[in-house]
Amino acid sequence: MKEGFAYLKQQPLVLALGITHAIMMAGVVQRKRRSRCAGKRHSSGGAAGLGFLEAGWATGAIVGGLIASQLPQALRMPLYVCSVCRTRGGAHGDSVRRVSCCAVMMQILFGFCRALGGVVAQSSLMTIVPRHFMGRTQSAMAILTTVVQLFMSFALGWVAQGAGPDRGVCAAGRVYTGATVSAIRARQLLR
């Protein structure tokens, strides 16, 4: 574990990709919680409406993953930064009060960007990190992801409790700002 964290300190590109990936993974866990809260507010759609929202996210994720796997190297990092930035805006899709085509389209976009960002981050890490450090690096990132998930759980719960669920969703979008900054840093370091 110590070697994994030491490697991350020595490799700012790997650390930047790792921070972005940790925030994105923590955001996926939080999205499920936000979706359940949003589902309670989608009285116009009921269970079927929540199903359409979830199907939209899954469809976007599948398409995003397939496209990301076929991207030429020159487009990977620019689209990575763009998708992470767009994910920040997609976090607000859960605050839509009614199930509609617009809400489903926002979920498709959110899933697409999340998958594209995840595939590019993981494949970039696989090409950068030496094979003998991969397990150590992944363990260090797993701990980082868990810490970010705990932070997001407490922080967003605190905001939602005090200011309301819509403010909690907006706070989740702000957490993605950190992922965007980290993705921009990774792109600069890769150049």
Coordinates of N, CA and C in Angstrom, one line a residue:
M1 N 0.8 -1.2 0.0 CA 0.0 0.0 0.0 C 0.9 1.3 0.0
K2 N 1.9 1.2 0.8 CA 2.8 2.4 0.9 C 3.5 2.6 -0.5
E3 N 3.9 1.5 -1.1 CA 4.5 1.7 -2.5 C 3.5 2.3 -3.5
G4 N 2.2 1.9 -3.4 CA 1.2 2.5 -4.3 C 1.1 4.0 -4.1
F5 N 1.0 4.4 -2.8 CA 0.8 5.8 -2.5 C 2.1 6.6 -2.9
A6 N 3.3 6.0 -2.7 CA 4.5 6.6 -3.0 C 4.6 6.8 -4.6
Y7 N 4.1 5.8 -5.3 CA 4.1 5.9 -6.8 C 3.2 7.0 -7.2
L8 N 2.0 7.2 -6.6 CA 1.1 8.2 -6.9 C 1.7 9.6 -6.7
K9 N 2.5 9.7 -5.6 CA 3.1 11.0 -5.3 C 4.2 11.4 -6.4
Q10 N 4.9 10.4 -6.9 CA 5.9 10.6 -7.9 C 5.4 10.8 -9.3
Q11 N 4.1 10.4 -9.5 CA 3.6 10.5 -10.9 C 2.3 11.4 -10.9
P12 N 2.5 12.7 -11.1 CA 1.4 13.6 -11.1 C 0.3 13.3 -12.1
L13 N 0.7 12.7 -13.3 CA -0.3 12.4 -14.3 C -1.2 11.2 -13.8
V14 N -0.6 10.2 -13.2 CA -1.4 9.1 -12.7 C -2.3 9.6 -11.5
L15 N -1.7 10.5 -10.7 CA -2.5 11.0 -9.6 C -3.7 11.8 -10.1
A16 N -3.5 12.6 -11.1 CA -4.6 13.4 -11.6 C -5.7 12.5 -12.2
L17 N -5.3 11.5 -13.0 CA -6.3 10.6 -13.5 C -7.0 9.8 -12.4
G18 N -6.2 9.5 -11.4 CA -6.8 8.7 -10.2 C -7.8 9.6 -9.5
I19 N -7.5 10.8 -9.3 CA -8.4 11.7 -8.5 C -9.7 11.9 -9.3
T20 N -9.6 12.1 -10.6 CA -10.7 12.2 -11.5 C -11.6 10.9 -11.4
H21 N -10.9 9.8 -11.6 CA -11.6 8.5 -11.6 C -12.3 8.3 -10.2
A22 N -11.6 8.6 -9.1 CA -12.2 8.4 -7.8 C -13.5 9.3 -7.6
I23 N -13.4 10.5 -8.1 CA -14.6 11.4 -8.0 C -15.7 10.8 -8.8
M24 N -15.4 10.4 -10.0 CA -16.4 9.8 -10.9 C -17.0 8.6 -10.3
M25 N -16.2 7.7 -9.8 CA -16.8 6.4 -9.2 C -17.6 6.7 -8.0
A26 N -17.2 7.7 -7.1 CA -18.0 8.0 -6.0 C -19.3 8.7 -6.4
G27 N -19.2 9.4 -7.5 CA -20.4 10.0 -8.1 C -21.4 9.0 -8.5
V28 N -21.0 7.9 -9.1 CA -21.9 6.8 -9.5 C -22.6 6.3 -8.3
V29 N -21.9 6.0 -7.2 CA -22.6 5.5 -6.0 C -23.6 6.5 -5.5
Q30 N -23.2 7.8 -5.5 CA -24.1 8.8 -5.0 C -25.3 9.0 -6.0
R31 N -25.1 8.8 -7.3 CA -26.2 9.0 -8.2 C -27.3 8.0 -7.9
K32 N -27.0 6.8 -7.5 CA -28.0 5.8 -7.2 C -28.9 6.4 -6.0
R33 N -28.2 6.9 -5.0 CA -29.0 7.5 -3.9 C -29.8 8.7 -4.3
R34 N -29.3 9.5 -5.2 CA -30.0 10.7 -5.7 C -31.2 10.3 -6.5
S35 N -31.0 9.2 -7.3 CA -32.0 8.7 -8.2 C -33.2 8.2 -7.4
R36 N -33.0 7.6 -6.2 CA -34.1 7.1 -5.4 C -34.8 8.3 -4.9
C37 N -34.1 9.3 -4.4 CA -34.8 10.5 -4.0 C -35.6 11.2 -5.1
A38 N -35.0 11.3 -6.3 CA -35.6 11.9 -7.4 C -36.9 11.0 -7.8
G39 N -36.8 9.7 -7.7 CA -37.9 8.9 -8.0 C -39.1 9.1 -7.2
K40 N -38.9 9.5 -5.9 CA -40.0 9.8 -5.1 C -40.7 11.1 -5.5
R41 N -40.0 12.0 -6.1 CA -40.5 13.3 -6.6 C -41.2 13.2 -8.0
H42 N -40.9 12.1 -8.7 CA -41.4 12.0 -10.0 C -42.8 11.3 -10.0
S43 N -43.7 12.1 -9.4 CA -45.0 11.5 -9.2 C -45.7 11.3 -10.5
S44 N -45.4 12.1 -11.5 CA -46.0 11.9 -12.8 C -45.7 10.6 -13.5
G45 N -44.5 10.1 -13.2 CA -44.1 8.9 -13.9 C -44.2 7.6 -13.1
G46 N -44.2 7.8 -11.8 CA -44.2 6.6 -10.9 C -43.0 5.7 -11.1
A47 N -43.2 4.4 -10.9 CA -42.1 3.4 -11.0 C -41.7 3.3 -12.5
A48 N -42.6 3.5 -13.4 CA -42.2 3.4 -14.8 C -41.3 4.6 -15.2
G49 N -41.7 5.8 -14.7 CA -40.8 6.9 -14.9 C -39.4 6.8 -14.4
L50 N -39.3 6.2 -13.2 CA -37.9 6.0 -12.7 C -37.2 4.9 -13.5
G51 N -38.0 3.9 -14.0 CA -37.4 3.0 -15.0 C -36.9 3.6 -16.2
F52 N -37.6 4.5 -16.8 CA -37.2 5.2 -18.0 C -35.9 6.0 -17.7
L53 N -35.8 6.7 -16.5 CA -34.6 7.4 -16.2 C -33.4 6.5 -16.1
E54 N -33.6 5.4 -15.4 CA -32.5 4.5 -15.2 C -32.1 3.8 -16.6
A55 N -33.1 3.5 -17.4 CA -32.8 3.0 -18.7 C -32.0 4.0 -19.6
G56 N -32.4 5.3 -19.4 CA -31.7 6.3 -20.2 C -30.2 6.4 -19.8
W57 N -29.9 6.3 -18.4 CA -28.6 6.3 -18.0 C -27.8 5.1 -18.5
A58 N -28.4 4.0 -18.4 CA -27.7 2.7 -18.9 C -27.5 2.8 -20.4
T59 N -28.4 3.3 -21.1 CA -28.2 3.4 -22.6 C -27.1 4.3 -22.9
G60 N -27.0 5.4 -22.3 CA -25.9 6.4 -22.5 C -24.6 5.7 -22.1
A61 N -24.6 5.0 -21.0 CA -23.3 4.4 -20.5 C -22.8 3.3 -21.5
I62 N -23.7 2.5 -22.0 CA -23.3 1.5 -23.0 C -22.8 2.1 -24.3
V63 N -23.5 3.1 -24.8 CA -23.0 3.8 -26.0 C -21.7 4.5 -25.8
G64 N -21.6 5.2 -24.6 CA -20.3 5.9 -24.3 C -19.2 5.0 -24.2
G65 N -19.4 3.8 -23.5 CA -18.3 2.8 -23.4 C -17.8 2.3 -24.8
L66 N -18.8 2.0 -25.6 CA -18.5 1.5 -27.0 C -17.7 2.5 -27.8
I67 N -18.2 3.8 -27.8 CA -17.5 4.8 -28.5 C -16.1 5.1 -28.0
A68 N -16.0 5.1 -26.7 CA -14.7 5.4 -26.1 C -13.6 4.4 -26.4
S69 N -14.1 3.1 -26.6 CA -13.1 2.1 -26.9 C -12.6 2.2 -28.3
Q70 N -13.3 2.9 -29.2 CA -12.9 3.1 -30.6 C -12.3 4.4 -30.9
L71 N -12.1 5.3 -29.9 CA -11.6 6.6 -30.2 C -10.1 6.6 -30.6
P72 N -9.7 7.4 -31.5 CA -8.3 7.5 -31.8 C -7.6 8.3 -30.6
Q73 N -6.3 8.0 -30.4 CA -5.6 8.6 -29.3 C -5.6 10.1 -29.3
A74 N -5.6 10.7 -30.4 CA -5.6 12.2 -30.4 C -6.9 12.8 -29.9
L75 N -8.0 12.1 -29.9 CA -9.3 12.6 -29.4 C -9.6 12.2 -28.0
R76 N -8.9 11.2 -27.5 CA -9.2 10.7 -26.2 C -9.2 11.7 -25.0
M77 N -8.1 12.4 -24.9 CA -8.0 13.3 -23.7 C -8.9 14.6 -23.9
P78 N -9.0 15.2 -25.1 CA -9.9 16.3 -25.2 C -11.4 15.9 -24.9
L79 N -11.8 14.7 -25.4 CA -13.1 14.2 -25.1 C -13.3 13.8 -23.7
Y80 N -12.2 13.3 -23.1 CA -12.2 13.0 -21.6 C -12.5 14.2 -20.8
V81 N -11.8 15.3 -21.1 CA -12.0 16.5 -20.3 C -13.5 17.0 -20.5
C82 N -13.9 17.0 -21.8 CA -15.2 17.5 -22.1 C -16.3 16.6 -21.4
S83 N -16.1 15.3 -21.4 CA -17.1 14.4 -20.8 C -17.2 14.6 -19.3
V84 N -16.0 14.8 -18.6 CA -16.0 15.0 -17.2 C -16.7 16.3 -16.9
C85 N -16.4 17.3 -17.7 CA -17.0 18.6 -17.5 C -18.5 18.5 -17.7
R86 N -19.0 17.8 -18.7 CA -20.4 17.6 -18.9 C -21.1 16.8 -17.9
T87 N -20.3 15.9 -17.2 CA -20.9 15.1 -16.2 C -21.3 16.0 -15.0
R88 N -20.5 17.1 -14.8 CA -20.9 18.0 -13.7 C -22.3 18.6 -14.0
G89 N -22.6 18.9 -15.2 CA -23.9 19.4 -15.5 C -25.0 18.4 -15.5
G90 N -24.6 17.1 -15.8 CA -25.5 16.0 -15.8 C -26.0 15.7 -14.4
A91 N -25.2 16.0 -13.4 CA -25.6 15.7 -12.1 C -26.9 16.4 -11.7
H92 N -27.2 17.5 -12.4 CA -28.5 18.2 -12.1 C -29.7 17.6 -12.8
G93 N -29.5 16.6 -13.6 CA -30.6 15.9 -14.3 C -31.5 15.2 -13.3
D94 N -31.0 14.9 -12.1 CA -31.8 14.2 -11.1 C -32.8 15.2 -10.4
S95 N -32.6 16.5 -10.6 CA -33.4 17.5 -9.9 C -34.6 17.8 -10.8
V96 N -34.7 17.3 -12.0 CA -35.9 17.6 -12.8 C -37.1 17.0 -12.1
R97 N -38.2 17.7 -11.9 CA -39.3 17.3 -11.1 C -40.3 16.3 -11.8
R98 N -40.3 16.4 -13.1 CA -41.2 15.5 -13.8 C -40.4 14.6 -14.8
V99 N -40.9 13.4 -15.0 CA -40.3 12.5 -15.9 C -40.7 13.0 -17.3
S100 N -39.8 13.3 -18.2 CA -40.1 13.7 -19.5 C -39.0 13.3 -20.4
C101 N -39.2 13.6 -21.7 CA -38.1 13.2 -22.7 C -36.8 14.0 -22.3
C102 N -37.0 15.2 -21.8 CA -35.8 16.0 -21.5 C -35.1 15.4 -20.3
A103 N -35.8 14.9 -19.3 CA -35.1 14.2 -18.2 C -34.4 13.0 -18.6
V104 N -35.0 12.2 -19.5 CA -34.4 10.9 -19.9 C -33.2 11.3 -20.8
M105 N -33.3 12.3 -21.6 CA -32.2 12.7 -22.5 C -31.0 13.1 -21.6
M106 N -31.3 13.9 -20.5 CA -30.2 14.3 -19.6 C -29.5 13.1 -19.0
Q107 N -30.3 12.1 -18.7 CA -29.8 10.9 -18.1 C -28.9 10.1 -19.1
I108 N -29.4 10.1 -20.4 CA -28.6 9.4 -21.4 C -27.2 10.2 -21.6
L109 N -27.3 11.5 -21.6 CA -26.0 12.2 -21.7 C -25.1 12.0 -20.5
F110 N -25.7 12.0 -19.3 CA -24.9 11.8 -18.1 C -24.3 10.4 -18.2
G111 N -25.0 9.4 -18.5 CA -24.4 8.0 -18.6 C -23.3 7.9 -19.7
F112 N -23.6 8.6 -20.8 CA -22.6 8.6 -21.9 C -21.3 9.2 -21.4
C113 N -21.4 10.4 -20.8 CA -20.2 11.1 -20.4 C -19.5 10.3 -19.3
R114 N -20.2 9.7 -18.4 CA -19.6 8.9 -17.3 C -18.8 7.7 -17.9
A115 N -19.4 7.0 -18.8 CA -18.8 5.9 -19.4 C -17.6 6.3 -20.2
L116 N -17.7 7.3 -21.0 CA -16.6 7.7 -21.8 C -15.4 8.1 -21.0
G117 N -15.7 8.9 -19.9 CA -14.6 9.3 -19.0 C -14.0 8.2 -18.3
G118 N -14.8 7.2 -17.8 CA -14.2 6.0 -17.1 C -13.4 5.2 -18.0
V119 N -13.8 4.9 -19.2 CA -13.0 4.1 -20.1 C -11.7 4.7 -20.5
V120 N -11.8 6.0 -20.8 CA -10.5 6.7 -21.2 C -9.6 6.8 -20.0
A121 N -10.1 7.0 -18.8 CA -9.2 7.1 -17.6 C -8.6 5.7 -17.4
Q122 N -9.4 4.7 -17.4 CA -8.8 3.3 -17.1 C -7.8 2.9 -18.2
S123 N -8.2 3.1 -19.4 CA -7.2 2.7 -20.5 C -5.9 3.5 -20.5
S124 N -6.1 4.8 -20.1 CA -4.9 5.6 -20.0 C -4.0 5.1 -18.9
L125 N -4.6 4.8 -17.7 CA -3.8 4.3 -16.6 C -3.1 3.0 -17.0
M126 N -3.8 2.1 -17.7 CA -3.3 0.8 -18.1 C -2.0 1.0 -19.0
T127 N -2.0 2.1 -19.8 CA -0.8 2.3 -20.6 C 0.3 3.0 -19.9
I128 N 0.0 3.8 -18.9 CA 1.0 4.6 -18.2 C 1.7 3.8 -17.1
V129 N 0.9 3.1 -16.2 CA 1.4 2.5 -15.0 C 2.1 1.2 -15.4
P130 N 3.4 1.0 -15.0 CA 4.1 -0.2 -15.2 C 3.3 -1.4 -14.6
R131 N 3.4 -2.5 -15.3 CA 2.6 -3.7 -14.9 C 2.9 -4.1 -13.4
H132 N 4.1 -4.0 -13.0 CA 4.4 -4.4 -11.6 C 3.9 -3.5 -10.5
F133 N 3.5 -2.3 -10.9 CA 2.9 -1.3 -10.0 C 1.4 -1.2 -10.1
M134 N 0.8 -1.9 -11.1 CA -0.7 -1.8 -11.4 C -1.5 -2.1 -10.2
G135 N -1.2 -3.3 -9.5 CA -2.0 -3.7 -8.4 C -1.9 -2.7 -7.2
R136 N -0.7 -2.3 -7.0 CA -0.5 -1.3 -5.9 C -1.2 0.0 -6.2
T137 N -1.1 0.5 -7.4 CA -1.7 1.7 -7.8 C -3.2 1.6 -7.7
Q138 N -3.8 0.5 -8.2 CA -5.2 0.3 -8.1 C -5.7 0.2 -6.6
S139 N -4.9 -0.4 -5.7 CA -5.3 -0.4 -4.3 C -5.3 1.0 -3.7
A140 N -4.3 1.7 -4.1 CA -4.2 3.1 -3.5 C -5.4 3.9 -4.1
M141 N -5.8 3.7 -5.3 CA -6.9 4.4 -5.9 C -8.3 4.0 -5.3
A142 N -8.3 2.7 -5.0 CA -9.6 2.2 -4.3 C -9.8 2.8 -3.0
I143 N -8.7 3.0 -2.2 CA -8.8 3.7 -0.9 C -9.2 5.1 -1.1
L144 N -8.6 5.8 -2.1 CA -8.9 7.2 -2.4 C -10.4 7.3 -2.8
T145 N -10.9 6.4 -3.6 CA -12.3 6.4 -4.0 C -13.2 6.2 -2.8
T146 N -12.9 5.3 -1.9 CA -13.7 5.1 -0.7 C -13.7 6.3 0.1
V147 N -12.6 7.0 0.3 CA -12.6 8.2 1.1 C -13.5 9.3 0.4
V148 N -13.4 9.4 -0.9 CA -14.2 10.4 -1.6 C -15.7 10.0 -1.4
Q149 N -16.0 8.7 -1.5 CA -17.4 8.3 -1.3 C -17.9 8.6 0.1
L150 N -17.1 8.4 1.1 CA -17.5 8.8 2.4 C -17.7 10.3 2.6
F151 N -16.8 11.0 2.0 CA -16.9 12.5 2.1 C -18.2 12.9 1.4
M152 N -18.4 12.4 0.2 CA -19.6 12.8 -0.5 C -20.9 12.4 0.2
S153 N -20.9 11.2 0.8 CA -22.1 10.7 1.5 C -22.4 11.7 2.7
F154 N -21.4 12.0 3.5 CA -21.7 12.9 4.6 C -22.0 14.3 4.2
A155 N -21.2 14.8 3.2 CA -21.4 16.2 2.8 C -22.7 16.4 2.1
L156 N -23.0 15.6 1.2 CA -24.3 15.7 0.4 C -25.5 15.5 1.3
G157 N -25.4 14.5 2.2 CA -26.5 14.3 3.2 C -26.7 15.4 4.1
W158 N -25.6 16.0 4.5 CA -25.7 17.2 5.4 C -26.4 18.4 4.7
V159 N -25.9 18.6 3.4 CA -26.5 19.7 2.6 C -28.0 19.4 2.3
A160 N -28.3 18.2 2.0 CA -29.7 17.9 1.6 C -30.6 18.0 2.9
Q161 N -30.1 17.6 4.0 CA -30.8 17.7 5.3 C -31.1 19.1 5.7
G162 N -30.1 19.9 5.5 CA -30.3 21.3 5.9 C -30.9 22.2 4.9
A163 N -30.6 22.0 3.6 CA -31.1 22.9 2.6 C -32.1 22.3 1.7
G164 N -32.3 21.0 1.7 CA -33.3 20.3 0.8 C -32.6 19.5 -0.2
P165 N -33.3 18.5 -0.8 CA -32.7 17.6 -1.7 C -32.2 18.3 -3.0
D166 N -32.9 19.3 -3.5 CA -32.4 20.0 -4.7 C -31.0 20.6 -4.5
R167 N -30.8 21.2 -3.3 CA -29.5 21.7 -3.0 C -28.4 20.6 -2.9
G168 N -28.8 19.5 -2.4 CA -27.9 18.3 -2.3 C -27.5 17.9 -3.7
V169 N -28.4 17.9 -4.6 CA -28.1 17.6 -6.0 C -27.1 18.6 -6.6
C170 N -27.4 19.9 -6.3 CA -26.5 20.9 -6.8 C -25.1 20.8 -6.2
A171 N -25.0 20.4 -4.9 CA -23.7 20.2 -4.3 C -23.0 19.0 -5.0
A172 N -23.7 18.0 -5.4 CA -23.1 16.9 -6.1 C -22.4 17.4 -7.4
G173 N -23.1 18.3 -8.1 CA -22.6 18.9 -9.3 C -21.3 19.6 -9.0
R174 N -21.2 20.3 -7.9 CA -20.0 21.0 -7.5 C -18.8 20.1 -7.2
V175 N -19.1 18.9 -6.7 CA -18.1 18.0 -6.4 C -17.4 17.6 -7.8
Y176 N -18.2 17.5 -8.8 CA -17.6 17.1 -10.1 C -16.7 18.2 -10.7
T177 N -16.8 19.4 -10.1 CA -15.9 20.5 -10.5 C -14.4 20.0 -10.2
G178 N -14.3 19.4 -9.1 CA -12.9 18.8 -8.7 C -12.5 17.8 -9.7
A179 N -13.4 17.0 -10.2 CA -13.0 16.0 -11.3 C -12.6 16.7 -12.6
T180 N -13.3 17.8 -12.9 CA -13.0 18.6 -14.1 C -11.7 19.2 -14.0
V181 N -11.4 19.8 -12.9 CA -10.0 20.4 -12.7 C -8.9 19.4 -12.8
S182 N -9.2 18.2 -12.2 CA -8.2 17.1 -12.2 C -8.0 16.6 -13.7
A183 N -9.1 16.5 -14.4 CA -9.0 16.0 -15.8 C -8.3 17.0 -16.7
I184 N -8.5 18.3 -16.5 CA -7.8 19.3 -17.2 C -6.3 19.2 -16.9
R185 N -6.0 19.0 -15.6 CA -4.5 18.8 -15.2 C -3.9 17.6 -15.9
A186 N -4.7 16.5 -15.9 CA -4.2 15.3 -16.6 C -3.9 15.5 -18.0
R187 N -4.8 16.2 -18.7 CA -4.6 16.5 -20.1 C -3.3 17.4 -20.3
Q188 N -3.1 18.4 -19.5 CA -1.9 19.2 -19.6 C -0.6 18.4 -19.3
L189 N -0.7 17.5 -18.4 CA 0.5 16.7 -18.1 C 0.8 15.7 -19.2
L190 N -0.3 15.2 -19.9 CA -0.1 14.2 -20.9 C 0.5 14.9 -22.2
R191 N 0.3 16.2 -22.3 CA 0.9 16.8 -23.5 C 2.4 16.9 -23.3

